[in-house]
JSON list of C-alpha atoms in Angstrom, two decimals:
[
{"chain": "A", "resi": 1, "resn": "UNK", "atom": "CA", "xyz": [44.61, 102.09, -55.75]},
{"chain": "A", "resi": 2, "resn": "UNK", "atom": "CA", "xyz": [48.54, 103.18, -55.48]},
{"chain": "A", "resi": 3, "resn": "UNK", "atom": "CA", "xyz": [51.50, 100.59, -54.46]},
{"chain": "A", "resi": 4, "resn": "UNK", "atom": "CA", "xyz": [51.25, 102.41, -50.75]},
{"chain": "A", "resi": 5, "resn": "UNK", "atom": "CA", "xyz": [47.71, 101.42, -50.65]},
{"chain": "A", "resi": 6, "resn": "UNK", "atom": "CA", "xyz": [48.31, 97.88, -51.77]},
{"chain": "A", "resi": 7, "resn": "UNK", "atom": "CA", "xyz": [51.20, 97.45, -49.36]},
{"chain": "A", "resi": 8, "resn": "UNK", "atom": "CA", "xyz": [49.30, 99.28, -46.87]},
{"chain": "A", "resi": 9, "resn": "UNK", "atom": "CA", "xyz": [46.69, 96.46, -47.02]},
{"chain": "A", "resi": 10, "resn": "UNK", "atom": "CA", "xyz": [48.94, 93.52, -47.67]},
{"chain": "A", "resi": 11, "resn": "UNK", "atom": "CA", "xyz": [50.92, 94.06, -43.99]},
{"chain": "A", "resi": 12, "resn": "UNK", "atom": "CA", "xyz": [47.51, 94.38, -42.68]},
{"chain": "A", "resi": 13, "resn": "UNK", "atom": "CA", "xyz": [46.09, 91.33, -44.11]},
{"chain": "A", "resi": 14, "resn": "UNK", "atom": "CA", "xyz": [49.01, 89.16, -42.86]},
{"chain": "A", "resi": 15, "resn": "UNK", "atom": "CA", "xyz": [49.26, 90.94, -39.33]},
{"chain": "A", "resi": 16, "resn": "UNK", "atom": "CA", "xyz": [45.42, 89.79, -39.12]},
{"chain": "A", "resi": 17, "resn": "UNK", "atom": "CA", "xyz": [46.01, 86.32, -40.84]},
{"chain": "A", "resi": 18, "resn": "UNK", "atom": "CA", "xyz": [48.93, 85.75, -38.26]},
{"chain": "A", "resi": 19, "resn": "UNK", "atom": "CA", "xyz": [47.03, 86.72, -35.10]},
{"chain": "A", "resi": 20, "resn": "UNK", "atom": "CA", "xyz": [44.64, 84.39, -36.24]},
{"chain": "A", "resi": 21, "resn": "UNK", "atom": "CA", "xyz": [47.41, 81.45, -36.71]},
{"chain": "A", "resi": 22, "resn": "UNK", "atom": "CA", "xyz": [48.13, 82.60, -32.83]},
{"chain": "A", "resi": 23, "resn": "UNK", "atom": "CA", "xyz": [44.79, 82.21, -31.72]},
{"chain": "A", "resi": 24, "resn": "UNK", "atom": "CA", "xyz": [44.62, 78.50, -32.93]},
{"chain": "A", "resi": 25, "resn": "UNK", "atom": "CA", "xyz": [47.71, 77.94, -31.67]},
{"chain": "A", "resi": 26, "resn": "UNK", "atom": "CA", "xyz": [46.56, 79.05, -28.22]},
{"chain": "A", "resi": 27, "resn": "UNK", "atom": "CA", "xyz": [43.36, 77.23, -28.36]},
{"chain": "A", "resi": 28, "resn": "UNK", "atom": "CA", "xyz": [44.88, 74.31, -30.24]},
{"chain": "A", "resi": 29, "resn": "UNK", "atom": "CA", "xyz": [48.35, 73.73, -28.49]},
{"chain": "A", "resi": 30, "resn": "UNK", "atom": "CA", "xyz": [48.19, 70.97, -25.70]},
{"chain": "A", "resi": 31, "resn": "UNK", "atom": "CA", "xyz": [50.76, 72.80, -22.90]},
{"chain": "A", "resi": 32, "resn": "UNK", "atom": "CA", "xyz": [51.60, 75.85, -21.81]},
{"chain": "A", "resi": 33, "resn": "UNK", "atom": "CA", "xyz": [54.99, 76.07, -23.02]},
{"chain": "A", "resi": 34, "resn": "UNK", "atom": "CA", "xyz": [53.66, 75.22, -26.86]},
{"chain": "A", "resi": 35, "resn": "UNK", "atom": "CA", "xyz": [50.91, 77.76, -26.35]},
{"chain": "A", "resi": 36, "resn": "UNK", "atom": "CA", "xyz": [52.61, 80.97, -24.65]},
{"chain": "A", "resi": 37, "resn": "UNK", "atom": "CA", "xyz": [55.45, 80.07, -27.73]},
{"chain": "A", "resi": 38, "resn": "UNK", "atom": "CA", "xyz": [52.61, 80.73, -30.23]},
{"chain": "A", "resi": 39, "resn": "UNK", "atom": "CA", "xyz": [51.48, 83.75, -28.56]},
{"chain": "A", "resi": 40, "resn": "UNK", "atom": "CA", "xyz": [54.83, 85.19, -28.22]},
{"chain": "A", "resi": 41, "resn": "UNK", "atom": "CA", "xyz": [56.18, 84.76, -31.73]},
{"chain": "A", "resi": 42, "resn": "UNK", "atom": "CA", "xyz": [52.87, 85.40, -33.26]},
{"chain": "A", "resi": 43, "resn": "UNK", "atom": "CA", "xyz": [51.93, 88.75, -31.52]},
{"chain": "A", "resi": 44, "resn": "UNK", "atom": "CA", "xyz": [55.17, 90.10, -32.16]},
{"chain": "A", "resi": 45, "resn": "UNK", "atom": "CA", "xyz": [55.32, 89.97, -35.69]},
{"chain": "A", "resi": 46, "resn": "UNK", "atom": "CA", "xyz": [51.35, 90.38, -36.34]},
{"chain": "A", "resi": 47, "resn": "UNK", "atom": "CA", "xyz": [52.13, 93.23, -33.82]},
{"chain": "A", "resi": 48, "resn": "UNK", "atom": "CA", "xyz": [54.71, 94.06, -36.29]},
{"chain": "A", "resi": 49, "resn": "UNK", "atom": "CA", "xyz": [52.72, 94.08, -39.70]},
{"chain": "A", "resi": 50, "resn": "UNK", "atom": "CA", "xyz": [50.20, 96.04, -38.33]},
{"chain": "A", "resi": 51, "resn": "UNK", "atom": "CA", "xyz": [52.54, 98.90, -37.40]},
{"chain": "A", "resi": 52, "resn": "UNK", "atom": "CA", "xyz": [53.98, 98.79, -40.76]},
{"chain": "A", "resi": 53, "resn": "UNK", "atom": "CA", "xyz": [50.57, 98.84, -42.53]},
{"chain": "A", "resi": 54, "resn": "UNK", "atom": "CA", "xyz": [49.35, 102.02, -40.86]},
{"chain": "A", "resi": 55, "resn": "UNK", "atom": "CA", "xyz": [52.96, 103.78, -40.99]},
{"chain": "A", "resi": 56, "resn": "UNK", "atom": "CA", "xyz": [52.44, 103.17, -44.62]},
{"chain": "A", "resi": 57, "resn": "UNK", "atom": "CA", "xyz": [49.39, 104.49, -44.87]},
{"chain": "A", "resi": 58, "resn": "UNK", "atom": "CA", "xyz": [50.26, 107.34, -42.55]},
{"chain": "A", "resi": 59, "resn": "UNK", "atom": "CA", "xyz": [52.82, 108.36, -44.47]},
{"chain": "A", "resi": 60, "resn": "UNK", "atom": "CA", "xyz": [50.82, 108.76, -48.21]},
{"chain": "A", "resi": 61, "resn": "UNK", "atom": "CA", "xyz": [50.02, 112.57, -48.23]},
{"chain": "A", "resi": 62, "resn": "UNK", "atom": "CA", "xyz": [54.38, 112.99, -47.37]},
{"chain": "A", "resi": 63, "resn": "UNK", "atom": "CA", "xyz": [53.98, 115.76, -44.78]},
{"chain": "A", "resi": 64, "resn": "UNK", "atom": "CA", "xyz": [55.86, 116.59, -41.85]},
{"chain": "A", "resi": 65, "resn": "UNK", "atom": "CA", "xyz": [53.52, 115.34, -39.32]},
{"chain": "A", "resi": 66, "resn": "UNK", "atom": "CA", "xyz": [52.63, 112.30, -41.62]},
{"chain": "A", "resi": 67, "resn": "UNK", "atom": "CA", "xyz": [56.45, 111.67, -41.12]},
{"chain": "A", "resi": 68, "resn": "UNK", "atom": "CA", "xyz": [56.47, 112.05, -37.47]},
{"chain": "A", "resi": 69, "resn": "UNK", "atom": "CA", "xyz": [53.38, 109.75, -37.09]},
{"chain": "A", "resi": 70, "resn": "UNK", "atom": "CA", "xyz": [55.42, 107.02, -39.21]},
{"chain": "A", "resi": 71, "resn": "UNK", "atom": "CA", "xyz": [58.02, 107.24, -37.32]},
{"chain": "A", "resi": 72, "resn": "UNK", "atom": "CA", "xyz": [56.49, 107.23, -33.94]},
{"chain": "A", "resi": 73, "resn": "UNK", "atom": "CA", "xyz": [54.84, 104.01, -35.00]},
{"chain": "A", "resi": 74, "resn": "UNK", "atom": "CA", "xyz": [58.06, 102.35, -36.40]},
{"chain": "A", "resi": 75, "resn": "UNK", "atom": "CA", "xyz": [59.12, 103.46, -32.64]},
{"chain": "A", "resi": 76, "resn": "UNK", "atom": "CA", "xyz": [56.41, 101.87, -31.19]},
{"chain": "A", "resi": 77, "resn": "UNK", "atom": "CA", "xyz": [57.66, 98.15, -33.47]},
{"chain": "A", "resi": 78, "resn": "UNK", "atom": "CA", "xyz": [60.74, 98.53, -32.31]},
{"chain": "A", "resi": 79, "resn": "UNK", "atom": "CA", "xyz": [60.34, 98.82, -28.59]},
{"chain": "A", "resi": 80, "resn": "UNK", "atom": "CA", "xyz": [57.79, 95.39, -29.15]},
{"chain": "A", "resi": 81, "resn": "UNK", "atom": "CA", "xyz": [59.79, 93.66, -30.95]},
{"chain": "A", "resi": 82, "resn": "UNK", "atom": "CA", "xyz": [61.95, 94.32, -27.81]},
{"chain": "A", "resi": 83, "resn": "UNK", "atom": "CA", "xyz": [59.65, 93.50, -24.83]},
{"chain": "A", "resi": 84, "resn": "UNK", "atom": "CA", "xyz": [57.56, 90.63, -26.21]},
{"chain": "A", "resi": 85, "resn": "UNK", "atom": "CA", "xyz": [60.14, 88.36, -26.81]},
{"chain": "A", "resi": 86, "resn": "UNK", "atom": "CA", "xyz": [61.33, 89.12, -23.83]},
{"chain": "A", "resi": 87, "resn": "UNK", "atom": "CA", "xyz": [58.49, 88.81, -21.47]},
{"chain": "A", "resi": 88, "resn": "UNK", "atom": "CA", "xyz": [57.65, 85.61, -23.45]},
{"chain": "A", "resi": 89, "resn": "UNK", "atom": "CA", "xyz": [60.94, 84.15, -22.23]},
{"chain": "A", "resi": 90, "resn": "UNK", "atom": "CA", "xyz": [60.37, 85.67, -18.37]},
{"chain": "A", "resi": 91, "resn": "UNK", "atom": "CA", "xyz": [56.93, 83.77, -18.57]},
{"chain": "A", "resi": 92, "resn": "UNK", "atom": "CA", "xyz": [58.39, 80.50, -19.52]},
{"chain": "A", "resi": 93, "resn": "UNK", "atom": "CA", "xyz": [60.82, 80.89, -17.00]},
{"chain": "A", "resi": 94, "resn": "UNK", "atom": "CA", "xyz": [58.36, 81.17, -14.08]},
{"chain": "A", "resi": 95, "resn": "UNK", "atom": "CA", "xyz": [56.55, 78.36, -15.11]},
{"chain": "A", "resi": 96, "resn": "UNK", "atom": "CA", "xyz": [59.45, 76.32, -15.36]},
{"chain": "A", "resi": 97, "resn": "UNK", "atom": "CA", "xyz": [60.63, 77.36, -12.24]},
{"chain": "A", "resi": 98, "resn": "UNK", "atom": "CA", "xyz": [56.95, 76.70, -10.71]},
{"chain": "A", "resi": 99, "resn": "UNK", "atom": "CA", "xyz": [56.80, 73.12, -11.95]},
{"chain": "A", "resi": 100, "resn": "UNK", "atom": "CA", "xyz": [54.80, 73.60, -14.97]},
{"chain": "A", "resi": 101, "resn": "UNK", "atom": "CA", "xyz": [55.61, 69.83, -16.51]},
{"chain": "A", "resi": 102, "resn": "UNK", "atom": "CA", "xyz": [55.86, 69.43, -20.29]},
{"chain": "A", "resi": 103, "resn": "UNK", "atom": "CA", "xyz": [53.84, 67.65, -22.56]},
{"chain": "A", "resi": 104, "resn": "UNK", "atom": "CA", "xyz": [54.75, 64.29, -24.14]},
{"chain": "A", "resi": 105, "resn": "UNK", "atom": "CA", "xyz": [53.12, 62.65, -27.42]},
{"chain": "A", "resi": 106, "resn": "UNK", "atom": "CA", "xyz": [52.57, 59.49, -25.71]},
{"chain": "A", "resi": 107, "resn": "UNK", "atom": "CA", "xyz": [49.88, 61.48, -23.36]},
{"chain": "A", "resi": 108, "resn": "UNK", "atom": "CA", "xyz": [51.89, 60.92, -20.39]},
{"chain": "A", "resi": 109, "resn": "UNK", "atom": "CA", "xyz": [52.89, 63.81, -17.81]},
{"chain": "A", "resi": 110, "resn": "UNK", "atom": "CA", "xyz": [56.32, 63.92, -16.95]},
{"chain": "A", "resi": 111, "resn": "UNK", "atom": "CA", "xyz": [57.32, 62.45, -13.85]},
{"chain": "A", "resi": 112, "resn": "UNK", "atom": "CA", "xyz": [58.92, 64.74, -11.00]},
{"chain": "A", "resi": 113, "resn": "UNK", "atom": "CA", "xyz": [61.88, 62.36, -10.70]},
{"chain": "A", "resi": 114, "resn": "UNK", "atom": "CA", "xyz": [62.15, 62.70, -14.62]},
{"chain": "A", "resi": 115, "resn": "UNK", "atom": "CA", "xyz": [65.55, 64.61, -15.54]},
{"chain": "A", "resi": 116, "resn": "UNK", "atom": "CA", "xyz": [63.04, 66.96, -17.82]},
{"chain": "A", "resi": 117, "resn": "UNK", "atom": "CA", "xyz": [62.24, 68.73, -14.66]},
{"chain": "A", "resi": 118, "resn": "UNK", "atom": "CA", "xyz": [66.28, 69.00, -13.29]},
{"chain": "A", "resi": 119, "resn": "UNK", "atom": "CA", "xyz": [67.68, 72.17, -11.89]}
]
């Protein structure tokens, strides 16, 4: 096995291990801020790892195309890395706007004349 192939299968490893971390934290999370938090940090940079992994394995036999390939999935990170984050923040926006109340530790909900919930 070369270093390409061991780096190759490292980024893949983690971009699996972290989609897995998301997936708890979507199951495990107790409100929808928490949860859609998990899923936006950890699908963009599992998203991420991915990428890299197969531009790096893409890119072993150093042709032309190869190149091309690699780069049109580095392309493909970059625009993510771009819209997730983003969208993640547009989706917390709506449900704050909507009324989607915040968890506490004590188990309470938030009350509407709370100041949490202020315009």
């Amino acid at each position: 096995m070369s270093g390409a192939d061991i780096a190759c299968v490292v980024c893949v490893g983690l971009g699996l291990f972290f989609f897995l971390g998301t997936n708890v934290g979507l199951f495990r999370f107790p409100d929808f801020y928490s949860r859609v938090h998990a899923a936006g940090k950890g699908d963009t940079f599992s998203t991420f790892l991915l990428l890299l992994g197969c531009a790096i394995y893409t890119v072993q036999d150093l042709s032309f195309a190869s190149a091309l390939v690699g780069l049109k999935l580095m392309a493909i990170a970059v625009f993510i890395s771009i819209g997730s984050p983003t969208a993640t923040h547009v989706i917390m926006n709506a449900g704050y706007r909507a009324g989607v109340r915040h968890w506490q530790k004590d188990h309470r909900r938030v009350t509407e004349d709370s100041d949490d919930l202020a315009d």
